[in-house]
PDB file of C-alpha atoms in Angstrom:
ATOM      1  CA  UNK A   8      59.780 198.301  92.732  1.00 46.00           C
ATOM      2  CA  UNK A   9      56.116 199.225  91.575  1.00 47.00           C
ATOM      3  CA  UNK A  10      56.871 202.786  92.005  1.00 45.00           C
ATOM      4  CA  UNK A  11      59.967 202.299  89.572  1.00 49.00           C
ATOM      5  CA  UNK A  12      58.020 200.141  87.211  1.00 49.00           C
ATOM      6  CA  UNK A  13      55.270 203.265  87.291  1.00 53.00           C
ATOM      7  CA  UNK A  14      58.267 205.889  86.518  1.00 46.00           C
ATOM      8  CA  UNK A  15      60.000 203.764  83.424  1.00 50.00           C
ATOM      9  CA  UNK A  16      56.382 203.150  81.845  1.00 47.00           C
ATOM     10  CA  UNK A  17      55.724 206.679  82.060  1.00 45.00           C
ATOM     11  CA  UNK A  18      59.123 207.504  80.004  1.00 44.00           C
ATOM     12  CA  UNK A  19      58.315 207.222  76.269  1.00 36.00           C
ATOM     13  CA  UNK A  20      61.579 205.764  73.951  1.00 37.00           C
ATOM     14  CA  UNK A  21      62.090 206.546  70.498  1.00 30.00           C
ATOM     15  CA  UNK A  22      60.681 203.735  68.105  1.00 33.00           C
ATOM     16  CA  UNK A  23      62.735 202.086  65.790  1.00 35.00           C
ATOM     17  CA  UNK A  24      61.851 202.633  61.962  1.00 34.00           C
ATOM     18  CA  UNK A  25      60.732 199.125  60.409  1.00 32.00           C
ATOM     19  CA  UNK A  26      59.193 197.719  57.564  1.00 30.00           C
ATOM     20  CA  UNK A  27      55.780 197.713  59.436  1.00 31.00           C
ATOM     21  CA  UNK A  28      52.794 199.340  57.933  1.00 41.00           C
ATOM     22  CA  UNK A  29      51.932 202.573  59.573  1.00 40.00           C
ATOM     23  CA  UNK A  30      48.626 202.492  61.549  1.00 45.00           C
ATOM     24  CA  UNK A  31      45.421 203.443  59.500  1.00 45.00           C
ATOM     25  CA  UNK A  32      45.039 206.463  61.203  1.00 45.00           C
ATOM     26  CA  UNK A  33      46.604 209.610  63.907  1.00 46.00           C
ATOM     27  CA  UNK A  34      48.099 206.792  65.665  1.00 60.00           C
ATOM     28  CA  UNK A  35      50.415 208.255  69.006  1.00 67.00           C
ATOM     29  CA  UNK A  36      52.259 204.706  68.117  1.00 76.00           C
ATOM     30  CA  UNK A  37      52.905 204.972  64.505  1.00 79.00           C
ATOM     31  CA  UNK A  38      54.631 201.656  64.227  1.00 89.00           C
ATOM     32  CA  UNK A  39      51.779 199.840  64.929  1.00 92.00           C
ATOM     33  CA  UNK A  40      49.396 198.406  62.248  1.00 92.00           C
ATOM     34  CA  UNK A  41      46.567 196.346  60.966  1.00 93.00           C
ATOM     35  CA  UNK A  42      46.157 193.998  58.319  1.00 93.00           C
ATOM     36  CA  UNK A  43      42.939 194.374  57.950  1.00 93.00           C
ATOM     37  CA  UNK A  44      41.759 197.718  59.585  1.00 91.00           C
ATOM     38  CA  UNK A  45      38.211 198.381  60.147  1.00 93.00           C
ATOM     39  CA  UNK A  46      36.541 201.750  58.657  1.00 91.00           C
ATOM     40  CA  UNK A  47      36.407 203.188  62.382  1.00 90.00           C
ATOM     41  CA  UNK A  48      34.616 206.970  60.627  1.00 82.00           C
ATOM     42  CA  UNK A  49      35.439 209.253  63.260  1.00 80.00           C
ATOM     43  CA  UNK A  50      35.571 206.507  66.397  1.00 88.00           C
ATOM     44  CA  UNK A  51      38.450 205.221  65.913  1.00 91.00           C
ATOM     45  CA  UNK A  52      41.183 203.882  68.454  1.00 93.00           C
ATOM     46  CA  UNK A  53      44.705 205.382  67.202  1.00 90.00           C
ATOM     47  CA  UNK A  54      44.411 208.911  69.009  1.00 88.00           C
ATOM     48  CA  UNK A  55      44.489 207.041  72.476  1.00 92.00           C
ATOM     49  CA  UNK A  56      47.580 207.434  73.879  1.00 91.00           C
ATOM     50  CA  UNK A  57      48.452 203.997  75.722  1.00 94.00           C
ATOM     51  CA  UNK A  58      48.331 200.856  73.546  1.00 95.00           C
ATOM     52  CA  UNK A  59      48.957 196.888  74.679  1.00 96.00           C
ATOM     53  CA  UNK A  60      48.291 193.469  73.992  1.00 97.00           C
ATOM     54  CA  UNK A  61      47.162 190.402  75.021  1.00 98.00           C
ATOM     55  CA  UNK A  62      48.910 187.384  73.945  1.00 98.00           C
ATOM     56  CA  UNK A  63      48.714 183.523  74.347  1.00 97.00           C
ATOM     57  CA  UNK A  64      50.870 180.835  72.927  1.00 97.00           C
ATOM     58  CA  UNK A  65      50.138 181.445  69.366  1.00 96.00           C
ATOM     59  CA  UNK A  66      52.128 184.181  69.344  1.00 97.00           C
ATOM     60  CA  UNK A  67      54.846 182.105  69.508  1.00 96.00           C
ATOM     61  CA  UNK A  68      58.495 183.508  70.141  1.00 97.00           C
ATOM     62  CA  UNK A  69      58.511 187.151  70.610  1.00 98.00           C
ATOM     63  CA  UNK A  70      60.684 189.710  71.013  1.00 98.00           C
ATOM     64  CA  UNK A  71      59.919 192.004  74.092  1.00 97.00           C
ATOM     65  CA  UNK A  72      62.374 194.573  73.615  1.00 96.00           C
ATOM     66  CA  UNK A  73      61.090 195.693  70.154  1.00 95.00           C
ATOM     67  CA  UNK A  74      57.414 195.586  71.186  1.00 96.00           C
ATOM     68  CA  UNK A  75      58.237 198.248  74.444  1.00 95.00           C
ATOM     69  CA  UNK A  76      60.307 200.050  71.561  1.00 92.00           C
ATOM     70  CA  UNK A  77      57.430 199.956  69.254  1.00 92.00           C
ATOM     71  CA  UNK A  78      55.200 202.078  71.905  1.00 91.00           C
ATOM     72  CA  UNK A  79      53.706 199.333  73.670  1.00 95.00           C
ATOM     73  CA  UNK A  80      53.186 200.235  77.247  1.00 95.00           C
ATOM     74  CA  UNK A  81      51.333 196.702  78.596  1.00 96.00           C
ATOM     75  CA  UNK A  82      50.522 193.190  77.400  1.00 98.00           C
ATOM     76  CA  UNK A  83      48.204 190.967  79.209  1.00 98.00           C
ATOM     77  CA  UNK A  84      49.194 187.012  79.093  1.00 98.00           C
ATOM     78  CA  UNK A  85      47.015 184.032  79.517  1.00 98.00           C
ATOM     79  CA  UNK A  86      47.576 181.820  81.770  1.00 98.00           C
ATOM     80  CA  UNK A  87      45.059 179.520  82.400  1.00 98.00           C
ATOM     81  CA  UNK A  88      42.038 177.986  81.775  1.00 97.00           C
ATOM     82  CA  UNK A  89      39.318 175.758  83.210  1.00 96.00           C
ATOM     83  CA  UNK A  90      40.549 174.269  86.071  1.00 96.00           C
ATOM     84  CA  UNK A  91      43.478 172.122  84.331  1.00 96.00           C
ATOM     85  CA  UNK A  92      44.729 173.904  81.674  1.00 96.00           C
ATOM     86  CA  UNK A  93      47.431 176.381  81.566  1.00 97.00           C
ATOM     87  CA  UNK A  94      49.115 177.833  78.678  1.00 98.00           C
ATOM     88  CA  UNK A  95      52.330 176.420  77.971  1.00 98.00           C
ATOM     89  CA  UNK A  96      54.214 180.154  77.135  1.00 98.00           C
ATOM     90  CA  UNK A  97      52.777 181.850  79.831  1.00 98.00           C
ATOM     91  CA  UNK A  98      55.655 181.443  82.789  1.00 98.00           C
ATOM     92  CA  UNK A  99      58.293 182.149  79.609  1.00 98.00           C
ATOM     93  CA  UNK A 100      56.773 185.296  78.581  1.00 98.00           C
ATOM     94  CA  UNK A 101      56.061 186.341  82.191  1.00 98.00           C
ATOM     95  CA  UNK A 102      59.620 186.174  82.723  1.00 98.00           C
ATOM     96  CA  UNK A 103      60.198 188.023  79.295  1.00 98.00           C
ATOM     97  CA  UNK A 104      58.093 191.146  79.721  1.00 97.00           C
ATOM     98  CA  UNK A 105      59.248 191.832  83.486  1.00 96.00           C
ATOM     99  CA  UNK A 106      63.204 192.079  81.726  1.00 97.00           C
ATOM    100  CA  UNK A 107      61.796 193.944  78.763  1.00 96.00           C
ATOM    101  CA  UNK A 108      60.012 196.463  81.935  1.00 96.00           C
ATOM    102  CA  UNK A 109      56.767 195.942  80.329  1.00 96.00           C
ATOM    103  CA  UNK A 110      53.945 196.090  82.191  1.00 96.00           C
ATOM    104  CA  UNK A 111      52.191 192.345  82.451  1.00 98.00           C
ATOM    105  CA  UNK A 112      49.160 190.614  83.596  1.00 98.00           C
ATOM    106  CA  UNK A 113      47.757 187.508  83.615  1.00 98.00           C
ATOM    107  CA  UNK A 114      44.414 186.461  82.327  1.00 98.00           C
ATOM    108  CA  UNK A 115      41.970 183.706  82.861  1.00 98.00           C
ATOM    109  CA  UNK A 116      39.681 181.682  80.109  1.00 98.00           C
ATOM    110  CA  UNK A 117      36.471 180.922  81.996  1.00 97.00           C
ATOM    111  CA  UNK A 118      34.921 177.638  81.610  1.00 96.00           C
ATOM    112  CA  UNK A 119      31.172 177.178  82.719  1.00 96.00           C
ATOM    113  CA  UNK A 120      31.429 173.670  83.778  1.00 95.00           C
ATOM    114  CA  UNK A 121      33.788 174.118  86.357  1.00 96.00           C
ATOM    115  CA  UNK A 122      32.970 176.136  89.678  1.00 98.00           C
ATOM    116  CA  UNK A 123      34.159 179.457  90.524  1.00 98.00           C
ATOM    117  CA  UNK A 124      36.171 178.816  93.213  1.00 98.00           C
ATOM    118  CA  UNK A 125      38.106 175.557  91.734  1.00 98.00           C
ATOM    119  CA  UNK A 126      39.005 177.946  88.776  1.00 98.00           C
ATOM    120  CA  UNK A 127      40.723 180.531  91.056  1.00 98.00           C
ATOM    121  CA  UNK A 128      42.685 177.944  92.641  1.00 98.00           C
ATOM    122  CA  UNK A 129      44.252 176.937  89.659  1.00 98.00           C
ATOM    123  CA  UNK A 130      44.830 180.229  88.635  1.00 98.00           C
ATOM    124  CA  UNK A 131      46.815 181.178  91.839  1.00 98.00           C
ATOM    125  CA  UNK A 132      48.500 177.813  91.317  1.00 98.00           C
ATOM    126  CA  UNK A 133      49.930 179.185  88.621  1.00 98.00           C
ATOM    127  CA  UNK A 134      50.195 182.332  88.159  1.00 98.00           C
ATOM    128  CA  UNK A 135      52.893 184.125  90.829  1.00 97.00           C
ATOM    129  CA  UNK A 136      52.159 187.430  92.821  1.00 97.00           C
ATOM    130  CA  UNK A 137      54.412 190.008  91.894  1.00 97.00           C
ATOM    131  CA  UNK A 138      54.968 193.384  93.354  1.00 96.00           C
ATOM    132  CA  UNK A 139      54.060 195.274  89.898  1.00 95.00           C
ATOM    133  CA  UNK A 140      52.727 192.972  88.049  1.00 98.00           C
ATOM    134  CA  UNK A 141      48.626 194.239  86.427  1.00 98.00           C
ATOM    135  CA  UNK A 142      45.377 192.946  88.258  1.00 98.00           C
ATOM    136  CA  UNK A 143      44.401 189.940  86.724  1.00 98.00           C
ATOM    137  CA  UNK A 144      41.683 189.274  84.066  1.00 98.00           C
ATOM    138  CA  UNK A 145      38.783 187.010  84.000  1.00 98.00           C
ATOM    139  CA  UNK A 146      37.665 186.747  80.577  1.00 98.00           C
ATOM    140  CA  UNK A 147      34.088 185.846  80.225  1.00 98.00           C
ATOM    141  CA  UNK A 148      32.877 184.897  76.415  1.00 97.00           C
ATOM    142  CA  UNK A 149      30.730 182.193  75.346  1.00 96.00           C
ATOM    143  CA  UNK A 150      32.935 178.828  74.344  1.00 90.00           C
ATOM    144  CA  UNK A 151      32.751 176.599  71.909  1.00 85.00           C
ATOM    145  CA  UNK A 152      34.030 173.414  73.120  1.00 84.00           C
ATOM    146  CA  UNK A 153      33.007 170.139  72.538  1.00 85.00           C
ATOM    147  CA  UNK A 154      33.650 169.255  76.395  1.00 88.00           C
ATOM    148  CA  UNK A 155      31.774 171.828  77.750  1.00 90.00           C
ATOM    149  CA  UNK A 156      28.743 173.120  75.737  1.00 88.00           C
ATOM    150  CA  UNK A 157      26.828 174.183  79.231  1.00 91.00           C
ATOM    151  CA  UNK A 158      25.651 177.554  79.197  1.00 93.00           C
ATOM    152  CA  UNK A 159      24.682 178.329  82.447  1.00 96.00           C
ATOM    153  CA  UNK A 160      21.999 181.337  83.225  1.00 97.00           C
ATOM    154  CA  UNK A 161      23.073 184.611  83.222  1.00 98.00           C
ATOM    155  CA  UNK A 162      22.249 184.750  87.149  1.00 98.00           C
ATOM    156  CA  UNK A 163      24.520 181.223  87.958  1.00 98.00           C
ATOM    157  CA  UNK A 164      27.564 182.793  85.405  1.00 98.00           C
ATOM    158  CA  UNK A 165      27.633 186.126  87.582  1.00 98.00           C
ATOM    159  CA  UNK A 166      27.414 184.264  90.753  1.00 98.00           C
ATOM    160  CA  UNK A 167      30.496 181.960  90.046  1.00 98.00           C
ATOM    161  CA  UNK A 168      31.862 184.467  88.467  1.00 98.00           C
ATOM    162  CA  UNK A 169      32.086 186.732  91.550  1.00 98.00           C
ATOM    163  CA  UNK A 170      33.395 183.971  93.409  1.00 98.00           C
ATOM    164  CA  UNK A 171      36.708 183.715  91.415  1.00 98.00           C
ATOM    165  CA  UNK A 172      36.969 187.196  91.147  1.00 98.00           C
ATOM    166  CA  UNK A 173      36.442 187.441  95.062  1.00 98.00           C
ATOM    167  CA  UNK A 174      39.138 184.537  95.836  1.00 98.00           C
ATOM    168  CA  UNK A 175      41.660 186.095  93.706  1.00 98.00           C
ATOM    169  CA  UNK A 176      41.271 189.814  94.390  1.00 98.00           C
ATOM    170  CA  UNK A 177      42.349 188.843  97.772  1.00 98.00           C
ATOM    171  CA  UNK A 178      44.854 186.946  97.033  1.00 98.00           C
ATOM    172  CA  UNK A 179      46.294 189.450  94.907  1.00 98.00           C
ATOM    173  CA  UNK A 180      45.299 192.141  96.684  1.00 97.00           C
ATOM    174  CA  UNK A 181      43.938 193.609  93.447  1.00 98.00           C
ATOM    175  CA  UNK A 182      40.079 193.011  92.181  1.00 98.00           C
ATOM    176  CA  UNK A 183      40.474 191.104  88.763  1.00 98.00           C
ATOM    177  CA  UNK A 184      39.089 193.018  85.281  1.00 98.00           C
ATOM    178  CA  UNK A 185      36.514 191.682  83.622  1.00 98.00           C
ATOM    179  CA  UNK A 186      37.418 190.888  79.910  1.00 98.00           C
ATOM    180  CA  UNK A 187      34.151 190.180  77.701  1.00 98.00           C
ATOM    181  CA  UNK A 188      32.198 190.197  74.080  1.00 98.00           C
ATOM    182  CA  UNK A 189      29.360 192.265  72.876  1.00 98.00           C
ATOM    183  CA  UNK A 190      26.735 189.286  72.690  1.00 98.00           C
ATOM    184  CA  UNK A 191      28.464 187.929  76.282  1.00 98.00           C
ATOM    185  CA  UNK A 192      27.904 191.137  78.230  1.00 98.00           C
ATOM    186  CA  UNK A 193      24.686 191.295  76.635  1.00 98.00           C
ATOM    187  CA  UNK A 194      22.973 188.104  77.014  1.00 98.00           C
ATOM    188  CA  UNK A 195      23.972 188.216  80.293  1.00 98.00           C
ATOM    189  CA  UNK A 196      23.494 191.804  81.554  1.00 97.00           C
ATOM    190  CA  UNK A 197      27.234 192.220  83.006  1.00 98.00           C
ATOM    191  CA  UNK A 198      27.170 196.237  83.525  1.00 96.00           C
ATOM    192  CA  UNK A 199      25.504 195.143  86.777  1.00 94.00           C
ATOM    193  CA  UNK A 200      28.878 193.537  88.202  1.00 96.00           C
ATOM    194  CA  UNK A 201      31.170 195.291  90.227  1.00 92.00           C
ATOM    195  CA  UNK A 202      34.611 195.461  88.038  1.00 95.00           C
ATOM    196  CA  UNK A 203      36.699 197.533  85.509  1.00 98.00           C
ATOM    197  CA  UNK A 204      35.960 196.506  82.371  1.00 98.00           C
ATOM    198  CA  UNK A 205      38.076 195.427  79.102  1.00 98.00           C
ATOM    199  CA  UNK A 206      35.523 195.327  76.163  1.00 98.00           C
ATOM    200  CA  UNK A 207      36.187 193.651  72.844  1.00 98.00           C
ATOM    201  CA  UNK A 208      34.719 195.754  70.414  1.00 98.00           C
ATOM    202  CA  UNK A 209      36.446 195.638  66.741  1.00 97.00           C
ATOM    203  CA  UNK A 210      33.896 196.950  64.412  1.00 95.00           C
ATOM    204  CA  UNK A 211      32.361 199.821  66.541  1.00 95.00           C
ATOM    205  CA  UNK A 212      33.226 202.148  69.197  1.00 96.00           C
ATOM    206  CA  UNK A 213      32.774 200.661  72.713  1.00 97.00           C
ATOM    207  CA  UNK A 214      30.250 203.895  73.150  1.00 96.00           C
ATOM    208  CA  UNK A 215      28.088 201.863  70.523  1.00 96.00           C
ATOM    209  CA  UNK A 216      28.232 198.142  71.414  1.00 97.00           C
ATOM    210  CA  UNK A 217      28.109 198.858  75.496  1.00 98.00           C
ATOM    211  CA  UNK A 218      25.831 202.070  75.754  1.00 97.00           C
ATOM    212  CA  UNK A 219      26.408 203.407  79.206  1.00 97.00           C
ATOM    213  CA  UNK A 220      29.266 201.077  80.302  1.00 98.00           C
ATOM    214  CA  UNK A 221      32.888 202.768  81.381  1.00 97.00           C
ATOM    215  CA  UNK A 222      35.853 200.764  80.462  1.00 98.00           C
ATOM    216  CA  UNK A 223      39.550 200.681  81.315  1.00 98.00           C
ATOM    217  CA  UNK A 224      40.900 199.030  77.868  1.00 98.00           C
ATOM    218  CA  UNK A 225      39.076 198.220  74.576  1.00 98.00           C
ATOM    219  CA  UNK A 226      40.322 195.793  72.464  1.00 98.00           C
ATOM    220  CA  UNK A 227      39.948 197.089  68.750  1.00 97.00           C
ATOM    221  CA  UNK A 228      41.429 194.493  66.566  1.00 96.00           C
ATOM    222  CA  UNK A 229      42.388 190.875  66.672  1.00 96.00           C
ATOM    223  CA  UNK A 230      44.468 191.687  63.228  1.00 95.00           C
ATOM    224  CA  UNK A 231      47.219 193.752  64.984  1.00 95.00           C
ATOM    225  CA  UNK A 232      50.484 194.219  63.439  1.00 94.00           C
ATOM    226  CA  UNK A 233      53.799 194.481  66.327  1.00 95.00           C
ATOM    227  CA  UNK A 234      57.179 194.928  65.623  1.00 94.00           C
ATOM    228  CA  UNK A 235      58.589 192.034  67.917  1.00 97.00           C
ATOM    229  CA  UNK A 236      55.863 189.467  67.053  1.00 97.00           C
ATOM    230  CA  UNK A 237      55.117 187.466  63.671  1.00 96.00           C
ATOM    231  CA  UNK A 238      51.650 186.960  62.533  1.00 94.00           C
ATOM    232  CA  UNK A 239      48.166 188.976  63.736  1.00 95.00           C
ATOM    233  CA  UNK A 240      47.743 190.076  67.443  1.00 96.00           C
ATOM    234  CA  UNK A 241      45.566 191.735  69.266  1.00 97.00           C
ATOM    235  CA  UNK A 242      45.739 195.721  70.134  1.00 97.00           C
ATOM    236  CA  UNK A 243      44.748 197.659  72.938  1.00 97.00           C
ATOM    237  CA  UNK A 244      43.831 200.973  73.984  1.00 96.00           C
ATOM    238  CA  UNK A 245      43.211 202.265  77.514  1.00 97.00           C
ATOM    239  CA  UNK A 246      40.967 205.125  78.455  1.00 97.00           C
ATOM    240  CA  UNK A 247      42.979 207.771  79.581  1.00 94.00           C
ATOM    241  CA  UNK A 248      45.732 209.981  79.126  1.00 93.00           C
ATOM    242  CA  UNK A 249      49.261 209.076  79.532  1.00 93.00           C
ATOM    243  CA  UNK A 250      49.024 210.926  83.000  1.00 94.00           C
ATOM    244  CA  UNK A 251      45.532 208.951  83.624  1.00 96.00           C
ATOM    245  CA  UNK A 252      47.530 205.736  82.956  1.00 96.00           C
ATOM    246  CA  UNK A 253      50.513 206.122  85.273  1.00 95.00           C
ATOM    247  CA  UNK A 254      47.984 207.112  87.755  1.00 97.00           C
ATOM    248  CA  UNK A 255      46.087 204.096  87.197  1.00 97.00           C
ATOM    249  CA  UNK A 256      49.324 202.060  87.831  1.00 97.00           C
ATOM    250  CA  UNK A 257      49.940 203.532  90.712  1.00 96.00           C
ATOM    251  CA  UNK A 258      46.389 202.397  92.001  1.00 97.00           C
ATOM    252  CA  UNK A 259      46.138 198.892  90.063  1.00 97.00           C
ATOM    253  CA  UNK A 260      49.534 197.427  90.206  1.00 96.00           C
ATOM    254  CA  UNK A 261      49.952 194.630  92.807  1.00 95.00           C
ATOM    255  CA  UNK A 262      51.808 195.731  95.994  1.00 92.00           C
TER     256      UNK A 262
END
């Protein structure tokens, strides 16, 4: 099943021409867009090959089977967060991108007063393992909520951190990716955790805002136009080549 799942991803289809506007730049997916595109200069994301997105609830009913059309070759859902919370569209969409043959993950929202380990038992709770489904996410970013205004030192958040990441690698048999902001990873000094990385950087190349860090996926813009999906979402990139990205399935998908 994974290996098939590698072998259709790796197959490009013909978009379908819309009324979408063209991404600001070389784009290799030329349906997708930006309604308000950043003034990348010469670092900008469109000549990378592989483009996803994440999505939560707000994205609200979507249709799968344009998106893959569109070019989009993974989306990462949330799931849950805390250690109560779950996102209401996640099980619906997971069932939605595996018929669309769309590469999927699921992704955490960390909250800092809850421990580690209670957070990846709610995660496994709900989130199934799947032969080819991506590793999961942690995303790390400082909150704003009302219930939990705790912001625990940088040496406590990579402890607990490592905790959930440790419970549910091995449950999944797949070490989650770290998802996190420019002031996160730098008031807390993350390039010293052991992880891929998927760095939110929309007004500057990930070169600039992480100096030395490698990364697996940047996430450019939160203003993302899809053909499939109404409204803003966010957009993607990974590293590599096409070729380096069915490789990396072929390491990272869940067996």
């Amino acid at each position: 099943m994974g290996l098939m799942l590698v072998l259709a991803v790796a197959c490009a289809r013909t978009p379908e021409r819309g009324g979408y506007r063209a991404a600001p730049g070389p784009g290799a997916n030329p349906q997708l867009g930006d309604s308000a595109p950043h003034d990348w200069g010469g670092r900008h994301p469109y000549g990378h090959a592989v483009h996803g997105i994440d999505v939560s609830r707000w994205q609200g009913d979507i249709d799968w089977n344009r998106v893959r059309n569109a070019g989009i070759s993974f989306a990462f859902i949330k799931a849950t967060e805390g250690g109560d919370h779950y996102d209401p569209s996640f099980h619906r969409y997971w069932r939605e991108t595996a018929a669309a043959r769309i590469p999927r993950g699921a992704y955490h929202y960390y909250y800092f007063c809850r421990s580690g380990a209670e957070q990846a038992a709610w995660f496994i709770r709900q989130v199934p393992r799947e032969i080819g489904s991506l590793p999961p996410v942690i995303d790390l970013e400082w909150t704003h909520s009302q219930t939990c205004p705790y912001r625990p030192s940088p040496q406590e958040i990579k402890q607990q951190a490592s905790i959930f990441m440790d419970i549910v690698g091995r449950h999944y048999g797949q070490r989650p990716i770290i998802y996190t902001t420019v002031d996160f990873y730098r008031d807390n000094r993350l390039g010293d955790m052991r992880a891929e990385f998927w760095l939110r950087s929309t007004a500057g190349h990930p070169s600039e805002r992480y100096p030395g860090q490698r990364w697996a996926f940047w996430q450019y813009t939160g203003t993302g136009i899809v053909p499939g999906i109404r409204g803003n979402t966010d957009l993607n990139a990974f590293a590599g080549t096409r070729a380096d990205w069915v490789r990396w399935l072929q390491t990272r998908l869940t067996r």
